[in-house]
mmCIF file of C-alpha atoms in Angstrom:
data_model
loop_
_atom_site.group_PDB
_atom_site.id
_atom_site.type_symbol
_atom_site.label_atom_id
_atom_site.label_comp_id
_atom_site.label_asym_id
_atom_site.label_seq_id
_atom_site.Cartn_x
_atom_site.Cartn_y
_atom_site.Cartn_z
ATOM 1 C CA UNK A 4 0.000 0.000 0.000
ATOM 2 C CA UNK A 5 1.318 3.423 -0.869
ATOM 3 C CA UNK A 6 1.374 6.270 1.629
ATOM 4 C CA UNK A 7 0.933 9.979 0.950
ATOM 5 C CA UNK A 8 2.964 12.450 2.999
ATOM 6 C CA UNK A 9 2.107 16.132 2.903
ATOM 7 C CA UNK A 10 4.995 18.576 2.715
ATOM 8 C CA UNK A 11 4.605 22.365 2.681
ATOM 9 C CA UNK A 12 8.086 22.991 1.281
ATOM 10 C CA UNK A 13 7.981 24.804 -2.066
ATOM 11 C CA UNK A 14 8.977 22.909 -5.184
ATOM 12 C CA UNK A 15 11.884 24.007 -7.304
ATOM 13 C CA UNK A 16 10.173 22.982 -10.513
ATOM 14 C CA UNK A 17 6.567 22.519 -11.652
ATOM 15 C CA UNK A 18 4.987 19.197 -12.661
ATOM 16 C CA UNK A 19 4.364 17.650 -16.054
ATOM 17 C CA UNK A 20 2.026 19.854 -18.027
ATOM 18 C CA UNK A 21 -0.009 18.988 -21.079
ATOM 19 C CA UNK A 22 -0.131 21.198 -24.161
ATOM 20 C CA UNK A 23 -3.366 22.755 -22.883
ATOM 21 C CA UNK A 24 -1.821 23.413 -19.468
ATOM 22 C CA UNK A 25 1.293 24.981 -20.918
ATOM 23 C CA UNK A 26 -0.789 27.617 -22.648
ATOM 24 C CA UNK A 27 -1.950 28.769 -19.205
ATOM 25 C CA UNK A 28 1.604 29.454 -18.095
ATOM 26 C CA UNK A 29 2.596 33.042 -18.721
ATOM 27 C CA UNK A 30 5.757 33.425 -20.746
ATOM 28 C CA UNK A 31 8.157 36.219 -19.661
ATOM 29 C CA UNK A 32 7.860 39.277 -21.811
ATOM 30 C CA UNK A 33 11.587 39.337 -22.558
ATOM 31 C CA UNK A 34 11.275 35.983 -24.283
ATOM 32 C CA UNK A 35 8.546 37.356 -26.505
ATOM 33 C CA UNK A 36 10.694 40.348 -27.434
ATOM 34 C CA UNK A 37 13.718 38.175 -28.116
ATOM 35 C CA UNK A 38 11.748 35.745 -30.197
ATOM 36 C CA UNK A 39 10.546 38.538 -32.486
ATOM 37 C CA UNK A 40 14.044 38.547 -33.986
ATOM 38 C CA UNK A 41 13.583 36.512 -37.186
ATOM 39 C CA UNK A 42 17.118 35.093 -37.338
ATOM 40 C CA UNK A 43 17.686 34.061 -33.740
ATOM 41 C CA UNK A 44 20.134 31.150 -33.721
ATOM 42 C CA UNK A 45 18.698 27.734 -32.977
ATOM 43 C CA UNK A 46 21.038 27.313 -30.021
ATOM 44 C CA UNK A 47 19.361 30.244 -28.287
ATOM 45 C CA UNK A 48 15.944 28.788 -29.112
ATOM 46 C CA UNK A 49 17.043 25.453 -27.767
ATOM 47 C CA UNK A 50 18.178 26.973 -24.490
ATOM 48 C CA UNK A 51 14.853 28.750 -24.068
ATOM 49 C CA UNK A 52 12.614 25.851 -24.979
ATOM 50 C CA UNK A 53 14.442 22.735 -23.884
ATOM 51 C CA UNK A 54 15.705 24.397 -20.733
ATOM 52 C CA UNK A 55 12.218 25.634 -20.001
ATOM 53 C CA UNK A 56 10.837 22.184 -20.684
ATOM 54 C CA UNK A 57 13.001 20.740 -17.947
ATOM 55 C CA UNK A 58 11.638 23.332 -15.557
ATOM 56 C CA UNK A 59 8.024 22.807 -16.509
ATOM 57 C CA UNK A 60 7.945 19.079 -17.289
ATOM 58 C CA UNK A 61 9.368 16.948 -14.514
ATOM 59 C CA UNK A 62 8.190 13.890 -12.729
ATOM 60 C CA UNK A 63 7.246 14.086 -9.018
ATOM 61 C CA UNK A 64 10.505 14.162 -7.122
ATOM 62 C CA UNK A 65 12.028 11.016 -5.662
ATOM 63 C CA UNK A 66 13.961 11.952 -2.496
ATOM 64 C CA UNK A 67 16.409 9.572 -0.866
ATOM 65 C CA UNK A 68 15.367 6.473 -2.761
ATOM 66 C CA UNK A 69 13.207 5.409 -5.697
ATOM 67 C CA UNK A 70 10.351 4.372 -3.383
ATOM 68 C CA UNK A 71 9.489 7.894 -2.269
ATOM 69 C CA UNK A 72 7.250 10.089 -4.398
ATOM 70 C CA UNK A 73 7.121 13.749 -3.450
ATOM 71 C CA UNK A 74 4.080 15.795 -4.497
ATOM 72 C CA UNK A 75 5.048 19.459 -4.255
ATOM 73 C CA UNK A 76 2.973 22.595 -3.966
ATOM 74 C CA UNK A 77 3.633 23.311 -7.632
ATOM 75 C CA UNK A 78 2.281 19.851 -8.453
ATOM 76 C CA UNK A 79 -0.874 20.678 -6.498
ATOM 77 C CA UNK A 80 -1.111 24.032 -8.255
ATOM 78 C CA UNK A 81 -0.925 22.367 -11.676
ATOM 79 C CA UNK A 82 -3.577 19.824 -10.700
ATOM 80 C CA UNK A 83 -5.851 22.660 -9.626
ATOM 81 C CA UNK A 84 -5.225 24.593 -12.862
ATOM 82 C CA UNK A 85 -6.232 21.590 -14.956
ATOM 83 C CA UNK A 86 -9.265 20.950 -12.749
ATOM 84 C CA UNK A 87 -10.510 24.539 -13.054
ATOM 85 C CA UNK A 88 -9.767 24.636 -16.805
ATOM 86 C CA UNK A 89 -12.412 21.936 -17.221
ATOM 87 C CA UNK A 90 -15.082 24.354 -15.979
ATOM 88 C CA UNK A 91 -15.333 22.865 -12.504
ATOM 89 C CA UNK A 92 -15.626 24.515 -9.111
ATOM 90 C CA UNK A 93 -12.595 24.717 -6.828
ATOM 91 C CA UNK A 94 -11.696 21.129 -5.776
ATOM 92 C CA UNK A 95 -12.647 20.017 -2.304
ATOM 93 C CA UNK A 96 -9.983 18.461 -0.045
ATOM 94 C CA UNK A 97 -11.396 15.022 -0.907
ATOM 95 C CA UNK A 98 -11.233 15.722 -4.626
ATOM 96 C CA UNK A 99 -7.705 17.080 -4.325
ATOM 97 C CA UNK A 100 -6.613 13.969 -2.434
ATOM 98 C CA UNK A 101 -8.125 11.833 -5.213
ATOM 99 C CA UNK A 102 -6.095 13.805 -7.773
ATOM 100 C CA UNK A 103 -2.966 13.294 -5.687
ATOM 101 C CA UNK A 104 -3.624 9.564 -5.429
ATOM 102 C CA UNK A 105 -4.118 9.341 -9.203
ATOM 103 C CA UNK A 106 -0.866 11.186 -9.909
ATOM 104 C CA UNK A 107 1.071 9.135 -7.386
ATOM 105 C CA UNK A 108 -0.340 5.882 -8.737
ATOM 106 C CA UNK A 109 0.610 6.861 -12.301
ATOM 107 C CA UNK A 110 4.140 7.649 -11.106
ATOM 108 C CA UNK A 111 4.409 4.305 -9.298
ATOM 109 C CA UNK A 112 3.259 2.348 -12.336
ATOM 110 C CA UNK A 113 5.640 4.268 -14.585
ATOM 111 C CA UNK A 114 8.606 3.514 -12.300
ATOM 112 C CA UNK A 115 7.677 -0.151 -12.035
ATOM 113 C CA UNK A 116 7.373 -0.402 -15.813
ATOM 114 C CA UNK A 117 10.815 1.166 -16.277
ATOM 115 C CA UNK A 118 12.260 -1.170 -13.644
ATOM 116 C CA UNK A 119 10.926 -4.122 -15.656
ATOM 117 C CA UNK A 120 12.406 -2.698 -18.857
ATOM 118 C CA UNK A 121 9.012 -2.263 -20.481
ATOM 119 C CA UNK A 122 10.142 1.019 -22.032
ATOM 120 C CA UNK A 123 12.841 -0.720 -24.077
ATOM 121 C CA UNK A 124 12.240 -1.311 -27.805
ATOM 122 C CA UNK A 125 8.649 -0.093 -27.546
ATOM 123 C CA UNK A 126 7.609 1.601 -30.797
ATOM 124 C CA UNK A 127 4.642 3.327 -29.142
ATOM 125 C CA UNK A 128 6.899 4.933 -26.543
ATOM 126 C CA UNK A 129 9.433 5.904 -29.205
ATOM 127 C CA UNK A 130 6.723 7.579 -31.289
ATOM 128 C CA UNK A 131 5.356 9.375 -28.239
ATOM 129 C CA UNK A 132 8.775 10.729 -27.259
ATOM 130 C CA UNK A 133 9.445 11.852 -30.838
ATOM 131 C CA UNK A 134 6.022 13.526 -30.855
ATOM 132 C CA UNK A 135 6.829 15.395 -27.638
ATOM 133 C CA UNK A 136 10.060 16.644 -29.185
ATOM 134 C CA UNK A 137 8.020 17.844 -32.157
ATOM 135 C CA UNK A 138 5.688 19.688 -29.761
ATOM 136 C CA UNK A 139 8.676 21.373 -28.138
ATOM 137 C CA UNK A 140 9.923 22.580 -31.503
ATOM 138 C CA UNK A 141 6.445 23.872 -32.296
ATOM 139 C CA UNK A 142 6.496 25.839 -29.037
ATOM 140 C CA UNK A 143 9.517 27.780 -30.297
ATOM 141 C CA UNK A 144 7.514 29.048 -33.269
ATOM 142 C CA UNK A 145 4.517 30.021 -31.112
ATOM 143 C CA UNK A 146 6.765 32.054 -28.810
ATOM 144 C CA UNK A 147 7.396 34.460 -31.672
ATOM 145 C CA UNK A 148 4.766 36.915 -32.828
ATOM 146 C CA UNK A 149 5.474 39.214 -35.787
ATOM 147 C CA UNK A 150 5.124 42.943 -35.654
ATOM 148 C CA UNK A 151 2.488 44.526 -37.883
ATOM 149 C CA UNK A 152 5.230 45.544 -40.298
ATOM 150 C CA UNK A 153 6.731 42.037 -40.421
ATOM 151 C CA UNK A 154 3.349 40.423 -41.021
ATOM 152 C CA UNK A 155 2.462 42.941 -43.744
ATOM 153 C CA UNK A 156 5.793 42.352 -45.496
ATOM 154 C CA UNK A 157 5.349 38.578 -45.312
ATOM 155 C CA UNK A 158 1.796 38.847 -46.629
ATOM 156 C CA UNK A 159 2.967 40.989 -49.552
ATOM 157 C CA UNK A 160 5.452 38.262 -50.526
ATOM 158 C CA UNK A 161 2.885 35.454 -50.238
ATOM 159 C CA UNK A 162 -0.320 37.033 -51.550
ATOM 160 C CA UNK A 163 -0.862 34.347 -54.141
ATOM 161 C CA UNK A 164 -1.443 31.779 -51.391
ATOM 162 C CA UNK A 165 -4.503 33.720 -50.209
ATOM 163 C CA UNK A 166 -6.162 34.414 -53.549
ATOM 164 C CA UNK A 167 -9.908 33.871 -53.441
ATOM 165 C CA UNK A 168 -11.145 31.723 -56.344
ATOM 166 C CA UNK A 169 -13.676 33.058 -58.858
ATOM 167 C CA UNK A 170 -17.336 32.668 -57.955
ATOM 168 C CA UNK A 171 -20.503 32.528 -59.991
ATOM 169 C CA UNK A 172 -24.301 32.676 -59.561
ATOM 170 C CA UNK A 173 -26.311 30.857 -62.196
ATOM 171 C CA UNK A 174 -29.520 29.025 -63.041
ATOM 172 C CA UNK A 175 -29.830 26.221 -65.564
ATOM 173 C CA UNK A 176 -32.324 24.268 -67.633
ATOM 174 C CA UNK A 177 -31.470 20.581 -67.688
ATOM 175 C CA UNK A 178 -31.881 18.140 -70.588
ATOM 176 C CA UNK A 179 -31.380 14.522 -69.525
ATOM 177 C CA UNK A 180 -29.331 11.911 -71.369
ATOM 178 C CA UNK A 181 -31.432 9.172 -69.783
ATOM 179 C CA UNK A 182 -34.716 10.682 -70.941
ATOM 180 C CA UNK A 183 -33.775 12.009 -74.373
ATOM 181 C CA UNK A 184 -30.918 9.777 -75.481
ATOM 182 C CA UNK A 185 -29.141 10.882 -78.671
ATOM 183 C CA UNK A 186 -31.502 13.832 -79.101
ATOM 184 C CA UNK A 187 -30.492 15.479 -75.815
ATOM 185 C CA UNK A 188 -28.236 18.166 -77.280
ATOM 186 C CA UNK A 189 -30.649 18.901 -80.147
ATOM 187 C CA UNK A 190 -33.467 19.430 -77.631
ATOM 188 C CA UNK A 191 -31.369 21.922 -75.701
ATOM 189 C CA UNK A 192 -30.365 23.781 -78.888
ATOM 190 C CA UNK A 193 -33.997 23.990 -79.982
ATOM 191 C CA UNK A 194 -35.044 25.460 -76.641
ATOM 192 C CA UNK A 195 -32.365 28.183 -76.587
ATOM 193 C CA UNK A 196 -34.027 30.658 -79.043
ATOM 194 C CA UNK A 197 -37.364 30.195 -77.228
ATOM 195 C CA UNK A 198 -35.945 31.418 -73.880
ATOM 196 C CA UNK A 199 -33.353 33.888 -75.181
ATOM 197 C CA UNK A 200 -33.674 37.348 -73.643
ATOM 198 C CA UNK A 201 -36.072 36.176 -70.930
ATOM 199 C CA UNK A 202 -34.847 36.027 -67.361
ATOM 200 C CA UNK A 203 -35.469 32.879 -65.290
ATOM 201 C CA UNK A 204 -38.251 34.718 -63.423
ATOM 202 C CA UNK A 205 -40.124 35.258 -66.710
ATOM 203 C CA UNK A 206 -40.093 31.638 -67.834
ATOM 204 C CA UNK A 207 -43.381 29.767 -67.850
ATOM 205 C CA UNK A 208 -44.350 26.157 -67.298
ATOM 206 C CA UNK A 209 -43.972 25.405 -71.012
ATOM 207 C CA UNK A 210 -40.333 26.477 -70.800
ATOM 208 C CA UNK A 211 -39.463 23.900 -68.157
ATOM 209 C CA UNK A 212 -36.929 21.236 -69.060
ATOM 210 C CA UNK A 213 -36.241 17.942 -67.294
ATOM 211 C CA UNK A 214 -36.178 17.618 -63.488
ATOM 212 C CA UNK A 215 -32.641 17.796 -62.108
ATOM 213 C CA UNK A 216 -31.579 15.679 -59.146
ATOM 214 C CA UNK A 217 -29.724 18.534 -57.442
ATOM 215 C CA UNK A 218 -30.436 22.294 -57.658
ATOM 216 C CA UNK A 219 -31.619 24.543 -60.437
ATOM 217 C CA UNK A 220 -30.005 27.647 -58.897
ATOM 218 C CA UNK A 221 -26.455 27.953 -57.577
ATOM 219 C CA UNK A 222 -25.121 30.963 -55.659
ATOM 220 C CA UNK A 223 -21.493 31.966 -55.102
ATOM 221 C CA UNK A 224 -19.977 28.653 -56.136
ATOM 222 C CA UNK A 225 -16.362 28.047 -57.167
ATOM 223 C CA UNK A 226 -14.939 26.063 -60.108
ATOM 224 C CA UNK A 227 -13.797 23.366 -57.695
ATOM 225 C CA UNK A 228 -17.299 22.970 -56.279
ATOM 226 C CA UNK A 229 -18.852 22.771 -59.715
ATOM 227 C CA UNK A 230 -16.251 20.295 -60.950
ATOM 228 C CA UNK A 231 -17.168 17.966 -58.087
ATOM 229 C CA UNK A 232 -20.895 18.217 -58.854
ATOM 230 C CA UNK A 233 -21.038 18.496 -62.673
ATOM 231 C CA UNK A 234 -17.572 17.575 -63.903
ATOM 232 C CA UNK A 235 -14.546 19.580 -65.021
ATOM 233 C CA UNK A 236 -15.841 20.302 -68.559
ATOM 234 C CA UNK A 237 -19.030 21.906 -67.272
ATOM 235 C CA UNK A 238 -17.187 23.847 -64.548
ATOM 236 C CA UNK A 239 -14.672 25.319 -66.980
ATOM 237 C CA UNK A 240 -17.346 26.203 -69.526
ATOM 238 C CA UNK A 241 -19.767 28.107 -67.283
ATOM 239 C CA UNK A 242 -17.021 30.385 -65.963
ATOM 240 C CA UNK A 243 -16.427 31.511 -69.547
ATOM 241 C CA UNK A 244 -20.083 32.494 -70.141
ATOM 242 C CA UNK A 245 -21.179 36.112 -70.135
ATOM 243 C CA UNK A 246 -23.904 37.090 -67.634
ATOM 244 C CA UNK A 247 -27.353 38.344 -68.550
ATOM 245 C CA UNK A 248 -28.820 35.773 -70.968
ATOM 246 C CA UNK A 249 -29.237 32.073 -71.604
ATOM 247 C CA UNK A 250 -26.082 30.460 -73.008
ATOM 248 C CA UNK A 251 -25.124 27.022 -74.129
ATOM 249 C CA UNK A 252 -25.874 24.287 -74.369
ATOM 250 C CA UNK A 253 -23.149 23.143 -71.943
ATOM 251 C CA UNK A 254 -22.423 19.457 -71.416
ATOM 252 C CA UNK A 255 -22.075 17.758 -68.024
ATOM 253 C CA UNK A 256 -21.942 14.172 -66.875
ATOM 254 C CA UNK A 257 -25.748 14.187 -66.626
ATOM 255 C CA UNK A 258 -26.765 15.726 -69.931
ATOM 256 C CA UNK A 259 -26.897 19.185 -71.552
ATOM 257 C CA UNK A 260 -27.732 22.505 -69.897
ATOM 258 C CA UNK A 261 -28.825 25.972 -70.881
ATOM 259 C CA UNK A 262 -27.208 28.346 -68.379
ATOM 260 C CA UNK A 263 -28.224 31.825 -67.217
ATOM 261 C CA UNK A 264 -25.276 33.475 -65.440
ATOM 262 C CA UNK A 265 -26.596 36.007 -62.969
ATOM 263 C CA UNK A 266 -23.233 37.339 -61.836
ATOM 264 C CA UNK A 267 -19.588 36.388 -61.849
ATOM 265 C CA UNK A 268 -16.817 37.435 -59.470
ATOM 266 C CA UNK A 269 -13.209 37.384 -60.639
ATOM 267 C CA UNK A 270 -10.405 35.946 -58.485
ATOM 268 C CA UNK A 271 -9.179 38.452 -55.928
ATOM 269 C CA UNK A 272 -6.652 38.821 -53.136
ATOM 270 C CA UNK A 273 -8.304 39.996 -49.912
ATOM 271 C CA UNK A 274 -6.671 42.691 -47.809
ATOM 272 C CA UNK A 275 -4.597 41.775 -44.780
ATOM 273 C CA UNK A 276 -7.271 43.246 -42.505
ATOM 274 C CA UNK A 277 -9.880 40.873 -43.954
ATOM 275 C CA UNK A 278 -7.911 37.704 -43.235
ATOM 276 C CA UNK A 279 -5.368 38.674 -40.550
ATOM 277 C CA UNK A 280 -5.981 35.569 -38.347
ATOM 278 C CA UNK A 281 -5.507 33.282 -41.358
ATOM 279 C CA UNK A 282 -2.339 35.083 -42.417
ATOM 280 C CA UNK A 283 -0.922 34.969 -38.885
ATOM 281 C CA UNK A 284 -1.599 31.237 -38.705
ATOM 282 C CA UNK A 285 0.164 30.701 -42.035
ATOM 283 C CA UNK A 286 3.123 32.835 -40.872
ATOM 284 C CA UNK A 287 3.449 30.770 -37.703
ATOM 285 C CA UNK A 288 3.222 27.532 -39.688
ATOM 286 C CA UNK A 289 6.099 28.675 -41.886
ATOM 287 C CA UNK A 290 8.182 29.677 -38.863
ATOM 288 C CA UNK A 291 7.456 26.284 -37.307
ATOM 289 C CA UNK A 292 8.755 24.528 -40.417
ATOM 290 C CA UNK A 293 11.886 26.687 -40.404
ATOM 291 C CA UNK A 294 12.580 26.097 -36.709
ATOM 292 C CA UNK A 295 11.879 22.375 -37.042
ATOM 293 C CA UNK A 296 14.267 22.066 -39.983
ATOM 294 C CA UNK A 297 17.024 23.897 -38.068
ATOM 295 C CA UNK A 298 16.374 21.686 -35.051
ATOM 296 C CA UNK A 299 16.557 18.497 -37.113
ATOM 297 C CA UNK A 300 19.706 19.685 -38.880
ATOM 298 C CA UNK A 301 21.345 20.361 -35.534
ATOM 299 C CA UNK A 302 20.210 17.027 -34.079
ATOM 300 C CA UNK A 303 21.289 15.063 -37.159
ATOM 301 C CA UNK A 304 24.746 16.620 -36.979
ATOM 302 C CA UNK A 305 25.265 14.786 -33.667
ATOM 303 C CA UNK A 306 24.317 11.332 -34.928
ATOM 304 C CA UNK A 307 25.728 8.719 -37.264
ATOM 305 C CA UNK A 308 23.258 6.389 -38.977
ATOM 306 C CA UNK A 309 24.706 3.001 -39.898
ATOM 307 C CA UNK A 310 22.785 0.699 -42.286
ATOM 308 C CA UNK A 311 23.703 -2.431 -44.273
ATOM 309 C CA UNK A 312 24.823 -1.884 -47.881
ATOM 310 C CA UNK A 313 21.543 -1.529 -49.758
ATOM 311 C CA UNK A 314 22.994 -2.269 -53.194
ATOM 312 C CA UNK A 315 23.917 -5.816 -52.141
ATOM 313 C CA UNK A 316 20.935 -6.438 -49.883
ATOM 314 C CA UNK A 317 18.605 -9.310 -50.828
ATOM 315 C CA UNK A 318 15.065 -8.084 -50.137
ATOM 316 C CA UNK A 319 13.905 -11.712 -49.851
ATOM 317 C CA UNK A 320 15.983 -12.001 -46.683
ATOM 318 C CA UNK A 321 13.734 -9.363 -45.091
ATOM 319 C CA UNK A 322 10.467 -11.119 -45.968
ATOM 320 C CA UNK A 323 8.444 -12.280 -42.982
ATOM 321 C CA UNK A 324 7.633 -15.962 -43.442
ATOM 322 C CA UNK A 325 4.738 -17.529 -41.526
ATOM 323 C CA UNK A 326 5.262 -20.725 -39.545
ATOM 324 C CA UNK A 327 3.054 -22.640 -42.020
ATOM 325 C CA UNK A 328 5.181 -21.533 -44.952
ATOM 326 C CA UNK A 329 8.322 -22.492 -43.075
ATOM 327 C CA UNK A 330 7.016 -26.010 -42.464
ATOM 328 C CA UNK A 331 6.041 -26.456 -46.137
ATOM 329 C CA UNK A 332 9.481 -25.210 -47.238
ATOM 330 C CA UNK A 333 11.163 -27.676 -44.889
ATOM 331 C CA UNK A 334 9.144 -30.563 -46.320
#
């Protein structure tokens, strides 16, 4: 049976924090100012992040021997932060003791597993540790926030990435392959002069074509959307039509269509003010990739990877053979 001993001595370091918890920890303002420098060397970033990680992410302290687990005041503070972040009331003493017991139990099981060597050659653990390193690298990028001038300059260089696609509003009369067969296009061509110059609102029942399985009217749709619904040929064709009259016929995967284009909007690049959050997110993603690449380059420089000669390697030697196949081969 484990025992819990309360100690009022302050901890030197805080407990393990999840990604959500770390966002609640205030970062010193000088770090933010330093990280605004775009060409800060990776060594400096490493000191800030990996050093900070050791301060923020530690296991409950083992004092004297490996059988003692010390829960510090900072551990209790972190437990309370997580508890309150879930929208709960302040934990009662009983609830706090349950949290302590859970944390202590997790620590005991982790130590026992390590003692048994269960952490060795475990691909799940390896992937998890690599993922945590990736999270640390990502934290470097989120520490940095660009100035308005830096973000505007970056946006000016990458405007093409934020171009809004063209959009169109149109209505169509549908002529079905299934219903009309080889005469489908001819039927559409014959109808065109009968509806020419008349808006969709002025068409009568005798002007109706075949029922369409989707919509007759489409508003503010993009070429990509129309390609998914009608096919690429139809999508490309309708964006070439002039608004204000019936045009066509235009072919789709379903048949032929007479199309009335109500309005068409050309591609455009929105202003920075319109999409600032999106631009900031893209800027941070780029910085993350840059920091991650520098981190990997630095890490790789400290390792040597040794593999068998691939040009002389027989791939058949790597094939996994089932026990049944092995027995048949032996016979």
